[in-house]
């Protein structure tokens, strides 16, 4: 391999390039955030602080969204070629894993409390 071919190969994607890893990480993070929002609303409704929004059925939505976010984020982490900052979506995928875990935990908490009080 010559020096010229090494210099011609970009080390990272540009800031404006939308790679499949970045797109997957964005979708996973948004899915996880939706799960956290629905789980938070369901928990607030269960505690009697909010009179609108999803009830214990929102717990299932939060669990499903959290699990999907963690699955997509894990897939992006497993298939990422480079490290953080290379444009492969690795940083966003790690964020999606954490947010998906939070959504799953909120959904589980709502389910546990709804079974205990109901």
Backbone atoms as SQL, in Angstrom:
CREATE TABLE atoms (id INTEGER PRIMARY KEY, chain TEXT, resi INTEGER, resn TEXT, atom TEXT, x REAL, y REAL, z REAL);
INSERT INTO atoms VALUES
  (1, 'A', 1, 'UNK', 'N', 0.855, -1.169, 0.000),
  (2, 'A', 1, 'UNK', 'CA', 0.000, 0.000, 0.000),
  (3, 'A', 1, 'UNK', 'C', 0.900, 1.229, 0.000),
  (4, 'A', 2, 'UNK', 'N', 0.634, 2.104, -0.909),
  (5, 'A', 2, 'UNK', 'CA', 1.478, 3.280, -1.030),
  (6, 'A', 2, 'UNK', 'C', 0.994, 4.392, -0.104),
  (7, 'A', 3, 'UNK', 'N', 1.853, 5.362, 0.091),
  (8, 'A', 3, 'UNK', 'CA', 1.518, 6.497, 0.936),
  (9, 'A', 3, 'UNK', 'C', 0.409, 7.316, 0.300),
  (10, 'A', 4, 'UNK', 'N', 0.418, 7.397, -1.012),
  (11, 'A', 4, 'UNK', 'CA', -0.582, 8.183, -1.714),
  (12, 'A', 4, 'UNK', 'C', -1.991, 7.620, -1.503),
  (13, 'A', 5, 'UNK', 'N', -2.161, 6.296, -1.585),
  (14, 'A', 5, 'UNK', 'CA', -3.488, 5.700, -1.388),
  (15, 'A', 5, 'UNK', 'C', -3.935, 5.829, 0.059),
  (16, 'A', 6, 'UNK', 'N', -3.008, 5.833, 0.998),
  (17, 'A', 6, 'UNK', 'CA', -3.358, 6.004, 2.406),
  (18, 'A', 6, 'UNK', 'C', -3.846, 7.423, 2.668),
  (19, 'A', 7, 'UNK', 'N', -3.220, 8.399, 2.053),
  (20, 'A', 7, 'UNK', 'CA', -3.624, 9.776, 2.258),
  (21, 'A', 7, 'UNK', 'C', -4.932, 10.099, 1.550),
  (22, 'A', 8, 'UNK', 'N', -5.247, 9.386, 0.489),
  (23, 'A', 8, 'UNK', 'CA', -6.478, 9.651, -0.244),
  (24, 'A', 8, 'UNK', 'C', -7.708, 9.078, 0.456),
  (25, 'A', 9, 'UNK', 'N', -7.516, 8.129, 1.338),
  (26, 'A', 9, 'UNK', 'CA', -8.635, 7.515, 2.050),
  (27, 'A', 9, 'UNK', 'C', -9.014, 8.390, 3.242),
  (28, 'A', 10, 'UNK', 'N', -10.267, 8.859, 3.295),
  (29, 'A', 10, 'UNK', 'CA', -10.664, 9.689, 4.439),
  (30, 'A', 10, 'UNK', 'C', -10.757, 8.851, 5.716),
  (31, 'A', 11, 'UNK', 'N', -10.335, 9.428, 6.813),
  (32, 'A', 11, 'UNK', 'CA', -10.371, 8.719, 8.087),
  (33, 'A', 11, 'UNK', 'C', -11.745, 8.771, 8.729),
  (34, 'A', 12, 'UNK', 'N', -12.500, 9.793, 8.447),
  (35, 'A', 12, 'UNK', 'CA', -13.827, 9.937, 9.055),
  (36, 'A', 12, 'UNK', 'C', -14.782, 10.523, 8.028),
  (37, 'A', 13, 'UNK', 'N', -16.057, 10.264, 8.243),
  (38, 'A', 13, 'UNK', 'CA', -17.081, 10.830, 7.364),
  (39, 'A', 13, 'UNK', 'C', -17.184, 12.324, 7.639),
  (40, 'A', 14, 'UNK', 'N', -17.596, 13.059, 6.633),
  (41, 'A', 14, 'UNK', 'CA', -17.745, 14.495, 6.839),
  (42, 'A', 14, 'UNK', 'C', -18.953, 14.762, 7.736),
  (43, 'A', 15, 'UNK', 'N', -19.046, 15.967, 8.194),
  (44, 'A', 15, 'UNK', 'CA', -20.125, 16.326, 9.122),
  (45, 'A', 15, 'UNK', 'C', -21.483, 16.305, 8.450),
  (46, 'A', 16, 'UNK', 'N', -21.526, 16.414, 7.143),
  (47, 'A', 16, 'UNK', 'CA', -22.793, 16.480, 6.419),
  (48, 'A', 16, 'UNK', 'C', -23.199, 15.148, 5.794),
  (49, 'A', 17, 'UNK', 'N', -22.394, 14.124, 5.942),
  (50, 'A', 17, 'UNK', 'CA', -22.700, 12.820, 5.371),
  (51, 'A', 17, 'UNK', 'C', -23.619, 12.044, 6.308),
  (52, 'A', 18, 'UNK', 'N', -24.718, 11.533, 5.761),
  (53, 'A', 18, 'UNK', 'CA', -25.649, 10.738, 6.566),
  (54, 'A', 18, 'UNK', 'C', -25.400, 9.264, 6.253),
  (55, 'A', 19, 'UNK', 'N', -24.613, 8.614, 7.095),
  (56, 'A', 19, 'UNK', 'CA', -24.332, 7.198, 6.893),
  (57, 'A', 19, 'UNK', 'C', -25.453, 6.363, 7.494),
  (58, 'A', 20, 'UNK', 'N', -25.448, 5.088, 7.176),
  (59, 'A', 20, 'UNK', 'CA', -26.485, 4.204, 7.715),
  (60, 'A', 20, 'UNK', 'C', -26.346, 4.060, 9.231),
  (61, 'A', 21, 'UNK', 'N', -25.133, 4.124, 9.723),
  (62, 'A', 21, 'UNK', 'CA', -24.929, 4.054, 11.170),
  (63, 'A', 21, 'UNK', 'C', -25.496, 5.272, 11.878),
  (64, 'A', 22, 'UNK', 'N', -25.265, 6.436, 11.309),
  (65, 'A', 22, 'UNK', 'CA', -25.824, 7.657, 11.895),
  (66, 'A', 22, 'UNK', 'C', -27.343, 7.638, 11.865),
  (67, 'A', 23, 'UNK', 'N', -27.902, 7.212, 10.748),
  (68, 'A', 23, 'UNK', 'CA', -29.352, 7.159, 10.618),
  (69, 'A', 23, 'UNK', 'C', -29.950, 6.162, 11.608),
  (70, 'A', 24, 'UNK', 'N', -29.328, 5.011, 11.737),
  (71, 'A', 24, 'UNK', 'CA', -29.806, 4.016, 12.699),
  (72, 'A', 24, 'UNK', 'C', -29.727, 4.518, 14.129),
  (73, 'A', 25, 'UNK', 'N', -28.643, 5.215, 14.458),
  (74, 'A', 25, 'UNK', 'CA', -28.489, 5.752, 15.803),
  (75, 'A', 25, 'UNK', 'C', -29.519, 6.839, 16.096),
  (76, 'A', 26, 'UNK', 'N', -29.825, 7.664, 15.105),
  (77, 'A', 26, 'UNK', 'CA', -30.828, 8.715, 15.288),
  (78, 'A', 26, 'UNK', 'C', -32.200, 8.099, 15.512),
  (79, 'A', 27, 'UNK', 'N', -32.550, 7.115, 14.688),
  (80, 'A', 27, 'UNK', 'CA', -33.852, 6.449, 14.837),
  (81, 'A', 27, 'UNK', 'C', -33.955, 5.774, 16.193),
  (82, 'A', 28, 'UNK', 'N', -32.896, 5.092, 16.612),
  (83, 'A', 28, 'UNK', 'CA', -32.914, 4.403, 17.897),
  (84, 'A', 28, 'UNK', 'C', -33.034, 5.391, 19.056),
  (85, 'A', 29, 'UNK', 'N', -32.305, 6.488, 18.983),
  (86, 'A', 29, 'UNK', 'CA', -32.372, 7.478, 20.060),
  (87, 'A', 29, 'UNK', 'C', -33.751, 8.129, 20.134),
  (88, 'A', 30, 'UNK', 'N', -34.346, 8.442, 18.997),
  (89, 'A', 30, 'UNK', 'CA', -35.690, 9.029, 19.006),
  (90, 'A', 30, 'UNK', 'C', -36.729, 8.036, 19.514),
  (91, 'A', 31, 'UNK', 'N', -36.567, 6.782, 19.158),
  (92, 'A', 31, 'UNK', 'CA', -37.467, 5.747, 19.656),
  (93, 'A', 31, 'UNK', 'C', -37.337, 5.594, 21.167),
  (94, 'A', 32, 'UNK', 'N', -36.116, 5.644, 21.661),
  (95, 'A', 32, 'UNK', 'CA', -35.897, 5.578, 23.100),
  (96, 'A', 32, 'UNK', 'C', -36.458, 6.789, 23.830),
  (97, 'A', 33, 'UNK', 'N', -36.298, 7.970, 23.239),
  (98, 'A', 33, 'UNK', 'CA', -36.864, 9.177, 23.849),
  (99, 'A', 33, 'UNK', 'C', -38.386, 9.134, 23.890),
  (100, 'A', 34, 'UNK', 'N', -39.001, 8.598, 22.844),
  (101, 'A', 34, 'UNK', 'CA', -40.458, 8.443, 22.847),
  (102, 'A', 34, 'UNK', 'C', -40.880, 7.471, 23.942),
  (103, 'A', 35, 'UNK', 'N', -40.119, 6.406, 24.127),
  (104, 'A', 35, 'UNK', 'CA', -40.413, 5.456, 25.193),
  (105, 'A', 35, 'UNK', 'C', -40.287, 6.072, 26.568),
  (106, 'A', 36, 'UNK', 'N', -39.282, 6.907, 26.763),
  (107, 'A', 36, 'UNK', 'CA', -39.124, 7.591, 28.051),
  (108, 'A', 36, 'UNK', 'C', -40.286, 8.542, 28.296),
  (109, 'A', 37, 'UNK', 'N', -40.715, 9.262, 27.255),
  (110, 'A', 37, 'UNK', 'CA', -41.826, 10.198, 27.411),
  (111, 'A', 37, 'UNK', 'C', -43.119, 9.471, 27.748),
  (112, 'A', 38, 'UNK', 'N', -43.410, 8.400, 27.035),
  (113, 'A', 38, 'UNK', 'CA', -44.636, 7.641, 27.298),
  (114, 'A', 38, 'UNK', 'C', -44.573, 6.978, 28.672),
  (115, 'A', 39, 'UNK', 'N', -43.419, 6.443, 29.019),
  (116, 'A', 39, 'UNK', 'CA', -43.261, 5.829, 30.341),
  (117, 'A', 39, 'UNK', 'C', -43.390, 6.841, 31.470),
  (118, 'A', 40, 'UNK', 'N', -42.843, 8.037, 31.262),
  (119, 'A', 40, 'UNK', 'CA', -42.982, 9.088, 32.269),
  (120, 'A', 40, 'UNK', 'C', -44.416, 9.534, 32.441),
  (121, 'A', 41, 'UNK', 'N', -45.144, 9.662, 31.327),
  (122, 'A', 41, 'UNK', 'CA', -46.559, 10.017, 31.411),
  (123, 'A', 41, 'UNK', 'C', -47.372, 8.917, 32.100),
  (124, 'A', 42, 'UNK', 'N', -47.065, 7.683, 31.780),
  (125, 'A', 42, 'UNK', 'CA', -47.783, 6.570, 32.406),
  (126, 'A', 42, 'UNK', 'C', -47.499, 6.511, 33.900),
  (127, 'A', 43, 'UNK', 'N', -46.269, 6.785, 34.291),
  (128, 'A', 43, 'UNK', 'CA', -45.922, 6.786, 35.712),
  (129, 'A', 43, 'UNK', 'C', -46.596, 7.942, 36.433),
  (130, 'A', 44, 'UNK', 'N', -46.656, 9.099, 35.809),
  (131, 'A', 44, 'UNK', 'CA', -47.320, 10.249, 36.430),
  (132, 'A', 44, 'UNK', 'C', -48.820, 10.018, 36.551),
  (133, 'A', 45, 'UNK', 'N', -49.412, 9.388, 35.551),
  (134, 'A', 45, 'UNK', 'CA', -50.843, 9.099, 35.619),
  (135, 'A', 45, 'UNK', 'C', -51.133, 8.073, 36.714),
  (136, 'A', 46, 'UNK', 'N', -50.265, 7.090, 36.838),
  (137, 'A', 46, 'UNK', 'CA', -50.448, 6.064, 37.852),
  (138, 'A', 46, 'UNK', 'C', -50.352, 6.657, 39.256),
  (139, 'A', 47, 'UNK', 'N', -49.507, 7.667, 39.413),
  (140, 'A', 47, 'UNK', 'CA', -49.356, 8.316, 40.714),
  (141, 'A', 47, 'UNK', 'C', -50.462, 9.329, 40.983),
  (142, 'A', 48, 'UNK', 'N', -51.327, 9.598, 39.993),
  (143, 'A', 48, 'UNK', 'CA', -52.437, 10.526, 40.174),
  (144, 'A', 48, 'UNK', 'C', -52.084, 11.971, 39.953),
  (145, 'A', 49, 'UNK', 'N', -50.899, 12.246, 39.407),
  (146, 'A', 49, 'UNK', 'CA', -50.493, 13.633, 39.187),
  (147, 'A', 49, 'UNK', 'C', -50.975, 14.180, 37.858),
  (148, 'A', 50, 'UNK', 'N', -51.252, 13.306, 36.910),
  (149, 'A', 50, 'UNK', 'CA', -51.678, 13.727, 35.580),
  (150, 'A', 50, 'UNK', 'C', -52.980, 13.004, 35.273),
  (151, 'A', 51, 'UNK', 'N', -53.953, 13.714, 34.726),
  (152, 'A', 51, 'UNK', 'CA', -55.238, 13.091, 34.443),
  (153, 'A', 51, 'UNK', 'C', -55.395, 12.721, 32.982),
  (154, 'A', 52, 'UNK', 'N', -54.393, 12.976, 32.157),
  (155, 'A', 52, 'UNK', 'CA', -54.456, 12.615, 30.747),
  (156, 'A', 52, 'UNK', 'C', -53.237, 11.770, 30.416),
  (157, 'A', 53, 'UNK', 'N', -53.199, 11.275, 29.212),
  (158, 'A', 53, 'UNK', 'CA', -52.056, 10.492, 28.769),
  (159, 'A', 53, 'UNK', 'C', -52.302, 9.013, 28.959),
  (160, 'A', 54, 'UNK', 'N', -51.348, 8.215, 28.539),
  (161, 'A', 54, 'UNK', 'CA', -51.524, 6.767, 28.619),
  (162, 'A', 54, 'UNK', 'C', -51.487, 6.263, 30.052),
  (163, 'A', 55, 'UNK', 'N', -52.258, 5.255, 30.317),
  (164, 'A', 55, 'UNK', 'CA', -52.274, 4.633, 31.640),
  (165, 'A', 55, 'UNK', 'C', -51.263, 3.515, 31.680),
  (166, 'A', 56, 'UNK', 'N', -51.623, 2.419, 32.359),
  (167, 'A', 56, 'UNK', 'CA', -50.686, 1.294, 32.402),
  (168, 'A', 56, 'UNK', 'C', -50.405, 0.699, 31.024),
  (169, 'A', 57, 'UNK', 'N', -51.305, 0.925, 30.053),
  (170, 'A', 57, 'UNK', 'CA', -51.021, 0.493, 28.687),
  (171, 'A', 57, 'UNK', 'C', -49.807, 1.208, 28.107),
  (172, 'A', 58, 'UNK', 'N', -49.525, 2.396, 28.612),
  (173, 'A', 58, 'UNK', 'CA', -48.329, 3.117, 28.186),
  (174, 'A', 58, 'UNK', 'C', -47.057, 2.423, 28.623),
  (175, 'A', 59, 'UNK', 'N', -47.156, 1.584, 29.656),
  (176, 'A', 59, 'UNK', 'CA', -45.985, 0.842, 30.112),
  (177, 'A', 59, 'UNK', 'C', -45.524, -0.142, 29.043),
  (178, 'A', 60, 'UNK', 'N', -46.486, -0.763, 28.373),
  (179, 'A', 60, 'UNK', 'CA', -46.144, -1.709, 27.317),
  (180, 'A', 60, 'UNK', 'C', -45.489, -0.986, 26.145),
  (181, 'A', 61, 'UNK', 'N', -46.000, 0.192, 25.829),
  (182, 'A', 61, 'UNK', 'CA', -45.408, 0.992, 24.748),
  (183, 'A', 61, 'UNK', 'C', -43.987, 1.406, 25.130),
  (184, 'A', 62, 'UNK', 'N', -43.792, 1.821, 26.372),
  (185, 'A', 62, 'UNK', 'CA', -42.454, 2.224, 26.827),
  (186, 'A', 62, 'UNK', 'C', -41.490, 1.038, 26.798),
  (187, 'A', 63, 'UNK', 'N', -41.962, -0.128, 27.230),
  (188, 'A', 63, 'UNK', 'CA', -41.118, -1.318, 27.187),
  (189, 'A', 63, 'UNK', 'C', -40.741, -1.686, 25.752),
  (190, 'A', 64, 'UNK', 'N', -41.720, -1.671, 24.861),
  (191, 'A', 64, 'UNK', 'CA', -41.450, -2.031, 23.472),
  (192, 'A', 64, 'UNK', 'C', -40.506, -1.033, 22.809),
  (193, 'A', 65, 'UNK', 'N', -40.745, 0.264, 23.034),
  (194, 'A', 65, 'UNK', 'CA', -39.879, 1.282, 22.433),
  (195, 'A', 65, 'UNK', 'C', -38.463, 1.196, 23.002),
  (196, 'A', 66, 'UNK', 'N', -38.359, 0.953, 24.301),
  (197, 'A', 66, 'UNK', 'CA', -37.037, 0.832, 24.922),
  (198, 'A', 66, 'UNK', 'C', -36.272, -0.376, 24.414),
  (199, 'A', 67, 'UNK', 'N', -36.953, -1.501, 24.283),
  (200, 'A', 67, 'UNK', 'CA', -36.291, -2.710, 23.771),
  (201, 'A', 67, 'UNK', 'C', -35.875, -2.532, 22.313),
  (202, 'A', 68, 'UNK', 'N', -36.727, -1.898, 21.521),
  (203, 'A', 68, 'UNK', 'CA', -36.383, -1.663, 20.114),
  (204, 'A', 68, 'UNK', 'C', -35.203, -0.700, 19.997),
  (205, 'A', 69, 'UNK', 'N', -35.187, 0.334, 20.837),
  (206, 'A', 69, 'UNK', 'CA', -34.074, 1.291, 20.810),
  (207, 'A', 69, 'UNK', 'C', -32.766, 0.609, 21.193),
  (208, 'A', 70, 'UNK', 'N', -32.821, -0.266, 22.198),
  (209, 'A', 70, 'UNK', 'CA', -31.603, -0.969, 22.601),
  (210, 'A', 70, 'UNK', 'C', -31.153, -1.961, 21.528),
  (211, 'A', 71, 'UNK', 'N', -32.096, -2.612, 20.852),
  (212, 'A', 71, 'UNK', 'CA', -31.731, -3.555, 19.800),
  (213, 'A', 71, 'UNK', 'C', -31.083, -2.839, 18.615),
  (214, 'A', 72, 'UNK', 'N', -31.673, -1.745, 18.177),
  (215, 'A', 72, 'UNK', 'CA', -31.109, -0.998, 17.048),
  (216, 'A', 72, 'UNK', 'C', -29.770, -0.375, 17.444),
  (217, 'A', 73, 'UNK', 'N', -29.703, 0.201, 18.646),
  (218, 'A', 73, 'UNK', 'CA', -28.441, 0.775, 19.117),
  (219, 'A', 73, 'UNK', 'C', -27.351, -0.269, 19.246),
  (220, 'A', 74, 'UNK', 'N', -27.692, -1.443, 19.733),
  (221, 'A', 74, 'UNK', 'CA', -26.715, -2.527, 19.841),
  (222, 'A', 74, 'UNK', 'C', -26.227, -2.999, 18.486),
  (223, 'A', 75, 'UNK', 'N', -27.132, -3.026, 17.512),
  (224, 'A', 75, 'UNK', 'CA', -26.753, -3.410, 16.158),
  (225, 'A', 75, 'UNK', 'C', -25.778, -2.397, 15.561),
  (226, 'A', 76, 'UNK', 'N', -26.039, -1.122, 15.784),
  (227, 'A', 76, 'UNK', 'CA', -25.133, -0.086, 15.259),
  (228, 'A', 76, 'UNK', 'C', -23.780, -0.162, 15.952),
  (229, 'A', 77, 'UNK', 'N', -23.778, -0.413, 17.266),
  (230, 'A', 77, 'UNK', 'CA', -22.506, -0.547, 17.987),
  (231, 'A', 77, 'UNK', 'C', -21.724, -1.749, 17.462),
  (232, 'A', 78, 'UNK', 'N', -22.415, -2.857, 17.233),
  (233, 'A', 78, 'UNK', 'CA', -21.735, -4.071, 16.791),
  (234, 'A', 78, 'UNK', 'C', -21.188, -3.954, 15.372),
  (235, 'A', 79, 'UNK', 'N', -21.838, -3.181, 14.528),
  (236, 'A', 79, 'UNK', 'CA', -21.404, -3.090, 13.134),
  (237, 'A', 79, 'UNK', 'C', -20.594, -1.833, 12.829),
  (238, 'A', 80, 'UNK', 'N', -20.309, -1.031, 13.828),
  (239, 'A', 80, 'UNK', 'CA', -19.550, 0.196, 13.610),
  (240, 'A', 80, 'UNK', 'C', -18.096, -0.134, 13.287),
  (241, 'A', 81, 'UNK', 'N', -17.576, 0.517, 12.251),
  (242, 'A', 81, 'UNK', 'CA', -16.209, 0.244, 11.815),
  (243, 'A', 81, 'UNK', 'C', -15.162, 0.969, 12.640),
  (244, 'A', 82, 'UNK', 'N', -15.418, 2.202, 12.973),
  (245, 'A', 82, 'UNK', 'CA', -14.418, 3.002, 13.655),
  (246, 'A', 82, 'UNK', 'C', -14.842, 3.333, 15.077),
  (247, 'A', 83, 'UNK', 'N', -14.101, 4.223, 15.672),
  (248, 'A', 83, 'UNK', 'CA', -14.387, 4.637, 17.027),
  (249, 'A', 83, 'UNK', 'C', -15.290, 5.857, 17.065),
  (250, 'A', 84, 'UNK', 'N', -15.338, 6.492, 18.227),
  (251, 'A', 84, 'UNK', 'CA', -16.146, 7.691, 18.387),
  (252, 'A', 84, 'UNK', 'C', -15.595, 8.815, 17.514),
  (253, 'A', 85, 'UNK', 'N', -16.494, 9.539, 16.880),
  (254, 'A', 85, 'UNK', 'CA', -16.095, 10.674, 16.070),
  (255, 'A', 85, 'UNK', 'C', -15.718, 10.338, 14.648),
  (256, 'A', 86, 'UNK', 'N', -15.919, 9.098, 14.226),
  (257, 'A', 86, 'UNK', 'CA', -15.561, 8.727, 12.858),
  (258, 'A', 86, 'UNK', 'C', -16.736, 8.815, 11.899),
  (259, 'A', 87, 'UNK', 'N', -17.927, 9.136, 12.392),
  (260, 'A', 87, 'UNK', 'CA', -19.085, 9.277, 11.530),
  (261, 'A', 87, 'UNK', 'C', -19.865, 8.008, 11.327),
  (262, 'A', 88, 'UNK', 'N', -19.598, 6.995, 12.130),
  (263, 'A', 88, 'UNK', 'CA', -20.298, 5.727, 11.988),
  (264, 'A', 88, 'UNK', 'C', -21.517, 5.602, 12.893),
  (265, 'A', 89, 'UNK', 'N', -21.807, 6.597, 13.689),
  (266, 'A', 89, 'UNK', 'CA', -22.972, 6.571, 14.554),
  (267, 'A', 89, 'UNK', 'C', -22.751, 5.888, 15.884),
  (268, 'A', 90, 'UNK', 'N', -21.506, 5.627, 16.243),
  (269, 'A', 90, 'UNK', 'CA', -21.217, 4.913, 17.479),
  (270, 'A', 90, 'UNK', 'C', -21.633, 5.700, 18.714),
  (271, 'A', 91, 'UNK', 'N', -21.387, 6.983, 18.731),
  (272, 'A', 91, 'UNK', 'CA', -21.766, 7.810, 19.880),
  (273, 'A', 91, 'UNK', 'C', -23.272, 7.870, 20.059),
  (274, 'A', 92, 'UNK', 'N', -23.990, 8.065, 18.971),
  (275, 'A', 92, 'UNK', 'CA', -25.448, 8.085, 19.032),
  (276, 'A', 92, 'UNK', 'C', -26.030, 6.744, 19.425),
  (277, 'A', 93, 'UNK', 'N', -25.383, 5.667, 19.008),
  (278, 'A', 93, 'UNK', 'CA', -25.855, 4.335, 19.370),
  (279, 'A', 93, 'UNK', 'C', -25.685, 4.071, 20.861),
  (280, 'A', 94, 'UNK', 'N', -24.604, 4.552, 21.429),
  (281, 'A', 94, 'UNK', 'CA', -24.408, 4.392, 22.877),
  (282, 'A', 94, 'UNK', 'C', -25.458, 5.198, 23.633),
  (283, 'A', 95, 'UNK', 'N', -25.746, 6.396, 23.149),
  (284, 'A', 95, 'UNK', 'CA', -26.812, 7.205, 23.758),
  (285, 'A', 95, 'UNK', 'C', -28.151, 6.485, 23.631),
  (286, 'A', 96, 'UNK', 'N', -28.410, 5.882, 22.485),
  (287, 'A', 96, 'UNK', 'CA', -29.659, 5.143, 22.281),
  (288, 'A', 96, 'UNK', 'C', -29.756, 3.955, 23.232),
  (289, 'A', 97, 'UNK', 'N', -28.641, 3.295, 23.498),
  (290, 'A', 97, 'UNK', 'CA', -28.654, 2.190, 24.453),
  (291, 'A', 97, 'UNK', 'C', -29.037, 2.667, 25.852),
  (292, 'A', 98, 'UNK', 'N', -28.483, 3.786, 26.256),
  (293, 'A', 98, 'UNK', 'CA', -28.776, 4.311, 27.595),
  (294, 'A', 98, 'UNK', 'C', -30.221, 4.795, 27.690),
  (295, 'A', 99, 'UNK', 'N', -30.689, 5.512, 26.679),
  (296, 'A', 99, 'UNK', 'CA', -32.062, 6.025, 26.689),
  (297, 'A', 99, 'UNK', 'C', -33.060, 4.864, 26.582),
  (298, 'A', 100, 'UNK', 'N', -32.734, 3.862, 25.783),
  (299, 'A', 100, 'UNK', 'CA', -33.586, 2.681, 25.686),
  (300, 'A', 100, 'UNK', 'C', -33.664, 1.934, 26.996),
  (301, 'A', 101, 'UNK', 'N', -32.557, 1.860, 27.714),
  (302, 'A', 101, 'UNK', 'CA', -32.557, 1.227, 29.035),
  (303, 'A', 101, 'UNK', 'C', -33.432, 2.009, 30.006),
  (304, 'A', 102, 'UNK', 'N', -33.377, 3.335, 29.928),
  (305, 'A', 102, 'UNK', 'CA', -34.223, 4.161, 30.800),
  (306, 'A', 102, 'UNK', 'C', -35.703, 3.966, 30.472),
  (307, 'A', 103, 'UNK', 'N', -36.046, 3.871, 29.189),
  (308, 'A', 103, 'UNK', 'CA', -37.437, 3.649, 28.795),
  (309, 'A', 103, 'UNK', 'C', -37.918, 2.287, 29.269),
  (310, 'A', 104, 'UNK', 'N', -37.078, 1.280, 29.162),
  (311, 'A', 104, 'UNK', 'CA', -37.439, -0.055, 29.621),
  (312, 'A', 104, 'UNK', 'C', -37.623, -0.077, 31.132),
  (313, 'A', 105, 'UNK', 'N', -36.754, 0.614, 31.848),
  (314, 'A', 105, 'UNK', 'CA', -36.879, 0.669, 33.302),
  (315, 'A', 105, 'UNK', 'C', -38.153, 1.392, 33.728),
  (316, 'A', 106, 'UNK', 'N', -38.482, 2.490, 33.054),
  (317, 'A', 106, 'UNK', 'CA', -39.727, 3.209, 33.371),
  (318, 'A', 106, 'UNK', 'C', -40.949, 2.347, 33.074),
  (319, 'A', 107, 'UNK', 'N', -40.943, 1.666, 31.946),
  (320, 'A', 107, 'UNK', 'CA', -42.059, 0.787, 31.608),
  (321, 'A', 107, 'UNK', 'C', -42.219, -0.344, 32.609),
  (322, 'A', 108, 'UNK', 'N', -41.115, -0.924, 33.031),
  (323, 'A', 108, 'UNK', 'CA', -41.171, -1.978, 34.047),
  (324, 'A', 108, 'UNK', 'C', -41.657, -1.465, 35.390),
  (325, 'A', 109, 'UNK', 'N', -41.241, -0.273, 35.751),
  (326, 'A', 109, 'UNK', 'CA', -41.688, 0.328, 37.006),
  (327, 'A', 109, 'UNK', 'C', -43.189, 0.581, 36.990),
  (328, 'A', 110, 'UNK', 'N', -43.700, 1.087, 35.870),
  (329, 'A', 110, 'UNK', 'CA', -45.140, 1.328, 35.763),
  (330, 'A', 110, 'UNK', 'C', -45.910, 0.010, 35.831),
  (331, 'A', 111, 'UNK', 'N', -45.420, -1.016, 35.162),
  (332, 'A', 111, 'UNK', 'CA', -46.094, -2.316, 35.224),
  (333, 'A', 111, 'UNK', 'C', -46.094, -2.883, 36.637),
  (334, 'A', 112, 'UNK', 'N', -44.965, -2.777, 37.309),
  (335, 'A', 112, 'UNK', 'CA', -44.886, -3.297, 38.673),
  (336, 'A', 112, 'UNK', 'C', -45.817, -2.540, 39.617),
  (337, 'A', 113, 'UNK', 'N', -45.857, -1.234, 39.490),
  (338, 'A', 113, 'UNK', 'CA', -46.735, -0.443, 40.369),
  (339, 'A', 113, 'UNK', 'C', -48.192, -0.631, 40.030),
  (340, 'A', 114, 'UNK', 'N', -48.524, -0.814, 38.749),
  (341, 'A', 114, 'UNK', 'CA', -49.926, -0.992, 38.381),
  (342, 'A', 114, 'UNK', 'C', -50.439, -2.346, 38.862),
  (343, 'A', 115, 'UNK', 'N', -49.611, -3.352, 38.879),
  (344, 'A', 115, 'UNK', 'CA', -50.034, -4.669, 39.394),
  (345, 'A', 115, 'UNK', 'C', -50.165, -4.651, 40.919),
  (346, 'A', 116, 'UNK', 'N', -49.319, -3.863, 41.576),
  (347, 'A', 116, 'UNK', 'CA', -49.348, -3.812, 43.025),
  (348, 'A', 116, 'UNK', 'C', -50.562, -3.030, 43.527),
  (349, 'A', 117, 'UNK', 'N', -50.925, -1.946, 42.819),
  (350, 'A', 117, 'UNK', 'CA', -52.045, -1.118, 43.276),
  (351, 'A', 117, 'UNK', 'C', -53.370, -1.586, 42.712),
  (352, 'A', 118, 'UNK', 'N', -53.359, -2.335, 41.617),
  (353, 'A', 118, 'UNK', 'CA', -54.602, -2.736, 40.961),
  (354, 'A', 118, 'UNK', 'C', -55.139, -4.010, 41.376);
